[in-house]
Short mmCIF file of N, CA and C in Angstrom, two decimals:
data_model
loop_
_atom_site.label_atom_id
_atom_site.label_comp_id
_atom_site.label_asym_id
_atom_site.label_seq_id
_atom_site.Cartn_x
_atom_site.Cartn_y
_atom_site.Cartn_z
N UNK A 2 35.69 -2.40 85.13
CA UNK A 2 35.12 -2.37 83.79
C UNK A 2 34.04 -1.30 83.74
N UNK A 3 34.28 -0.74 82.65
CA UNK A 3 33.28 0.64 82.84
C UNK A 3 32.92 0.89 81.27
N UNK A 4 32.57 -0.27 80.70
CA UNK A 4 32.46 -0.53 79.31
C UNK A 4 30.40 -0.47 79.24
N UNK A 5 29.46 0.25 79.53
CA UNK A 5 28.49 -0.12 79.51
C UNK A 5 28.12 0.06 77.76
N UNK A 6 27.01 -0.99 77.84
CA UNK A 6 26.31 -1.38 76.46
C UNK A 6 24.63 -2.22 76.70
N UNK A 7 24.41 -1.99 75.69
CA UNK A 7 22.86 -2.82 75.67
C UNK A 7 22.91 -4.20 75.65
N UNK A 8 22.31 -4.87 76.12
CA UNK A 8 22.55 -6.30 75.81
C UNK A 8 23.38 -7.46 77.22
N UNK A 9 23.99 -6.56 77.77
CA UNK A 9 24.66 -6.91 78.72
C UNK A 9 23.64 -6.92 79.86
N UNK A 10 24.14 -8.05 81.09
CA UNK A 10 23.54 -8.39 82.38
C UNK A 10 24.16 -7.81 83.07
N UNK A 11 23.17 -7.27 83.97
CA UNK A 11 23.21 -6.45 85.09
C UNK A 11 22.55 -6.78 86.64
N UNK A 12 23.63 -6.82 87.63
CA UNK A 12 22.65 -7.33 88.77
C UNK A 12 22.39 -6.11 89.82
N UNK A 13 21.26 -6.13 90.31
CA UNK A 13 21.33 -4.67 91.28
C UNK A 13 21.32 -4.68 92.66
N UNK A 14 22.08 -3.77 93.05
CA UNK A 14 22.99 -3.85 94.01
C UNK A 14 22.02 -3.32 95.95
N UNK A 15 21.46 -2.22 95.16
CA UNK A 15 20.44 -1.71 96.30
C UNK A 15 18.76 -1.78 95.84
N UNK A 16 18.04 -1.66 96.94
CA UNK A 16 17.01 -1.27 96.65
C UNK A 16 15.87 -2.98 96.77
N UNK A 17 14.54 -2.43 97.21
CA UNK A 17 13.90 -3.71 96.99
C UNK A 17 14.07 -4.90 96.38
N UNK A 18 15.76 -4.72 95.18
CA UNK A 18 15.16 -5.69 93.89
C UNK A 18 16.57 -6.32 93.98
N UNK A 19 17.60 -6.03 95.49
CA UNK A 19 18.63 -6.15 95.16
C UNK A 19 18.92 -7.61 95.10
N UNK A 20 20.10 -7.87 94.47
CA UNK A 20 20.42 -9.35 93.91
C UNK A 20 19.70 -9.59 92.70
N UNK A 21 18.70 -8.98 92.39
CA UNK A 21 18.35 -9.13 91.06
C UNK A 21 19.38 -8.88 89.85
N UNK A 22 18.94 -10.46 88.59
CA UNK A 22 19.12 -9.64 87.53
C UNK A 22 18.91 -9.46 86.32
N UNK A 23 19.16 -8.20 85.17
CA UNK A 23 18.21 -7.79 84.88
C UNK A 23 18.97 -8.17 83.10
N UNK A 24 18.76 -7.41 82.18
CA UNK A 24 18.90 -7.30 81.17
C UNK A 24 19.19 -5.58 80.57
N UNK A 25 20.56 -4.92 80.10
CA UNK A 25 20.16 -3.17 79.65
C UNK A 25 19.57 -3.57 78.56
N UNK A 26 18.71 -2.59 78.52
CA UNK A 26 18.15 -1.96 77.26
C UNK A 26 18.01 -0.88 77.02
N UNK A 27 18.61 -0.45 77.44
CA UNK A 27 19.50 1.16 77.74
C UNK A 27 20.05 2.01 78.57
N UNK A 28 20.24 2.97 78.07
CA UNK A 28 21.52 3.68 78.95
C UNK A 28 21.47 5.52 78.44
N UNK A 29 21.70 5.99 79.40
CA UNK A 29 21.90 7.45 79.36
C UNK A 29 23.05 7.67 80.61
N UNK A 30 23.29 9.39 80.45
CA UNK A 30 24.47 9.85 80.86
C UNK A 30 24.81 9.19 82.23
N UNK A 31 23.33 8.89 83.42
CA UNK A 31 23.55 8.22 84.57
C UNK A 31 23.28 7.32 85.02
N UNK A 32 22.22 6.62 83.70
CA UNK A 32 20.82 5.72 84.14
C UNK A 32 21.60 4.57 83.25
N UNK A 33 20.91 3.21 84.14
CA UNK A 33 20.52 2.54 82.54
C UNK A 33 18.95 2.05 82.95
N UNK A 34 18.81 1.63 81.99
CA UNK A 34 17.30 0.93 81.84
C UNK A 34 17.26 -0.46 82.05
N UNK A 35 16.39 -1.33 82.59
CA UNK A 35 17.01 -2.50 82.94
C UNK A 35 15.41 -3.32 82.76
N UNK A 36 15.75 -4.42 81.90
CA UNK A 36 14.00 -5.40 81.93
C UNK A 36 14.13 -6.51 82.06
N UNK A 37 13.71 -7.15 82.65
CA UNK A 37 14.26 -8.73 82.89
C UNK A 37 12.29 -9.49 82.11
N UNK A 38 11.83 -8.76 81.63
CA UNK A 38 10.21 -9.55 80.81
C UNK A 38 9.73 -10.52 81.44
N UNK A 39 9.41 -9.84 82.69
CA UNK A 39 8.09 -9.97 83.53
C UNK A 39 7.65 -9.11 84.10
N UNK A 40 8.00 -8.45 85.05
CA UNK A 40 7.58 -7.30 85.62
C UNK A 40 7.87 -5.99 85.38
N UNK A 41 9.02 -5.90 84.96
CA UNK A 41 9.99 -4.95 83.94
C UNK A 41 10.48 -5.24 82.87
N UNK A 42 8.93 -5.23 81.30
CA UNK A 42 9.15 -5.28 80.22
C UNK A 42 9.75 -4.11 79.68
N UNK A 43 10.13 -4.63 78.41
CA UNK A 43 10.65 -3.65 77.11
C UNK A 43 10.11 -2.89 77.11
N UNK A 44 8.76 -2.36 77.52
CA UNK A 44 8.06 -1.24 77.15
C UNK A 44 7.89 -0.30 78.64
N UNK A 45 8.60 -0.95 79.56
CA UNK A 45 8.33 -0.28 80.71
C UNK A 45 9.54 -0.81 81.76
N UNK A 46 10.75 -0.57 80.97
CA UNK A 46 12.11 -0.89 82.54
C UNK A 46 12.05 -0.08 83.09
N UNK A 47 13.19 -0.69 84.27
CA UNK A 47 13.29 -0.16 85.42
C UNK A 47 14.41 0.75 84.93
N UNK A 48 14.55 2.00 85.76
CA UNK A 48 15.52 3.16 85.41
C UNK A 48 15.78 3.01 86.97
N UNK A 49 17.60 3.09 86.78
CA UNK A 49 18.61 3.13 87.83
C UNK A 49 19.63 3.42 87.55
N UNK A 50 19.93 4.27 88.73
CA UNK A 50 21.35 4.68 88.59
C UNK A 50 22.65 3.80 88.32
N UNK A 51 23.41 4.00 87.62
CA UNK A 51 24.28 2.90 87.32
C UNK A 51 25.37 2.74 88.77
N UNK A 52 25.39 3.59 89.50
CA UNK A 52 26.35 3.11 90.82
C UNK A 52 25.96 2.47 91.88
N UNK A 53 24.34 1.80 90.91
CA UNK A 53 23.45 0.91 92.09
C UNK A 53 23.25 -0.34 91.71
N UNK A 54 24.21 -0.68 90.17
CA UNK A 54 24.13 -1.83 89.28
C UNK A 54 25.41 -2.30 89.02
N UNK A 55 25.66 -3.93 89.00
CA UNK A 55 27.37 -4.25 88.99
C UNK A 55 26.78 -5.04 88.04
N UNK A 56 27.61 -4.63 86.74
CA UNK A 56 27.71 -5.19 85.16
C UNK A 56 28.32 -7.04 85.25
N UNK A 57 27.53 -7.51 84.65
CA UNK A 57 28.35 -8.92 84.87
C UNK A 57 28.38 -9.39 83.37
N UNK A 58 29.52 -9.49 82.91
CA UNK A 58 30.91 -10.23 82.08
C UNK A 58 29.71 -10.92 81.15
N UNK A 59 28.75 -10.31 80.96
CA UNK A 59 27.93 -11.57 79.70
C UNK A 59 27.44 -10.66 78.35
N UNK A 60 27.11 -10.97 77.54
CA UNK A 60 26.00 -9.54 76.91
C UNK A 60 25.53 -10.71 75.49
N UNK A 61 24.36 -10.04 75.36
CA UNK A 61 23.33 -10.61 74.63
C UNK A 61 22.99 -9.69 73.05
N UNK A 62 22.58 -10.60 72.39
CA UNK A 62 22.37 -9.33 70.79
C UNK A 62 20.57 -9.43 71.36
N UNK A 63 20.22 -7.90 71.33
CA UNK A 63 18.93 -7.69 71.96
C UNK A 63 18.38 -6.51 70.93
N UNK A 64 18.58 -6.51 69.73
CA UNK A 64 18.02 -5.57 68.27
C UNK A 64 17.07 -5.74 68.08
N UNK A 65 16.51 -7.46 68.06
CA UNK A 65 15.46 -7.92 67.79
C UNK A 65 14.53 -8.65 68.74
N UNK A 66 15.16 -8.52 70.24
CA UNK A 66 14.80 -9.15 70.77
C UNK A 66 13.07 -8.62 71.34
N UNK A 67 12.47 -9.77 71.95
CA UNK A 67 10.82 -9.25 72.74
C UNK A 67 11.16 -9.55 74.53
N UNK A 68 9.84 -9.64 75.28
CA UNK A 68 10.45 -9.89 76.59
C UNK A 68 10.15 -11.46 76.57
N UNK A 69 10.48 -12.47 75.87
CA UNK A 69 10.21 -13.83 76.20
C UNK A 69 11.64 -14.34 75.88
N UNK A 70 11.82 -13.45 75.16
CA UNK A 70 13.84 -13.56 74.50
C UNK A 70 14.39 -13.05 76.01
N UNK A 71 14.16 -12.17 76.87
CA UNK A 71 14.33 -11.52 78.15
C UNK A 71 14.49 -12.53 79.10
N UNK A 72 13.00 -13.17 79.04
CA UNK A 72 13.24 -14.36 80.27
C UNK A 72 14.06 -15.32 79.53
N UNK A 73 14.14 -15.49 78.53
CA UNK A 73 15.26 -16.97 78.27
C UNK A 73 16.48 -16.70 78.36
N UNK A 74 16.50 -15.31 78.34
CA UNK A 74 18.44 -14.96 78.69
C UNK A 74 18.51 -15.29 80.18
N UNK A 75 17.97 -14.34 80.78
CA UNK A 75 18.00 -14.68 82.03
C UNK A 75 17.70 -15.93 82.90
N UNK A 76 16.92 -16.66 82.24
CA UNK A 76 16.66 -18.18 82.63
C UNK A 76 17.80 -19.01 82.45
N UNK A 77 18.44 -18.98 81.06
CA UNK A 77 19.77 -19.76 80.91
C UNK A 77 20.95 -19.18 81.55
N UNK A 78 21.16 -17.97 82.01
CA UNK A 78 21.99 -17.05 83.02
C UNK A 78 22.20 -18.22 84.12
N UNK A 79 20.76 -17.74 85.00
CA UNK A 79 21.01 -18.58 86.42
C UNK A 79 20.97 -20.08 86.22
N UNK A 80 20.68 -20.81 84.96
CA UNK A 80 21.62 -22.26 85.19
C UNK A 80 22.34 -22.29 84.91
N UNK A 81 23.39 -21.66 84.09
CA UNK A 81 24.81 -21.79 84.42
C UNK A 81 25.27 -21.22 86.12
N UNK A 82 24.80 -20.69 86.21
CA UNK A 82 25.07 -19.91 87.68
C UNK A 82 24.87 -21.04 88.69
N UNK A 83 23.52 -22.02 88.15
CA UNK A 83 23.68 -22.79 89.18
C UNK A 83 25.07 -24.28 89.11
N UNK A 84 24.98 -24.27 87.49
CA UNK A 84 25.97 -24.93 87.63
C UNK A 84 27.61 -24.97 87.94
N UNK A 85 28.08 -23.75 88.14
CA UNK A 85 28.90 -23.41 88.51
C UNK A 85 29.08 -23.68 89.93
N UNK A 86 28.17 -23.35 90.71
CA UNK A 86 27.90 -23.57 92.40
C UNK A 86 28.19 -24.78 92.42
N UNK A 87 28.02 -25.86 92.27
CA UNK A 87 27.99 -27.36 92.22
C UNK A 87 29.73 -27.89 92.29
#
């Protein structure tokens, strides 16, 4: 799948943060931008190369969103995640 878009979850693959994941909030020709609203808010993501990020099958409407809308995506993410494990 090589469908990238905003809104969609992203987990990253290398680097200090790997297994993390994040939220796009954008994207250019190599990058996307990635904030999960805490440490990497809306006003300051993380920029990574996209062949260091594996897109996961979810996506979010993020037009209006702030970074507290950020952590609740991602908060309700990993409990389904955990409930799946079970």
């Amino acid at each position: 799948m090589d469908r990238w878009e905003t809104g969609m979850l992203a987990k990253s693959l290398t680097g200090h943060d790997k297994d993390k994941v994040y939220v796009i909030v954008g994207l250019d020709e190599q990058f996307t931008y990635l904030a999960d609203g805490e440490r990497k808010t809306l006003q300051s993501p993380k920029k990574k190369k996209k062949k260091h990020v594996q897109l996961i099958r979810e996506q979010h409407e993020i037009s209006e969103a702030d970074d507290v809308k950020l952590k609740r995506i991602l908060k309700e993410y990993k409990m389904s995640e955990k409930k799946e494990d079970k």
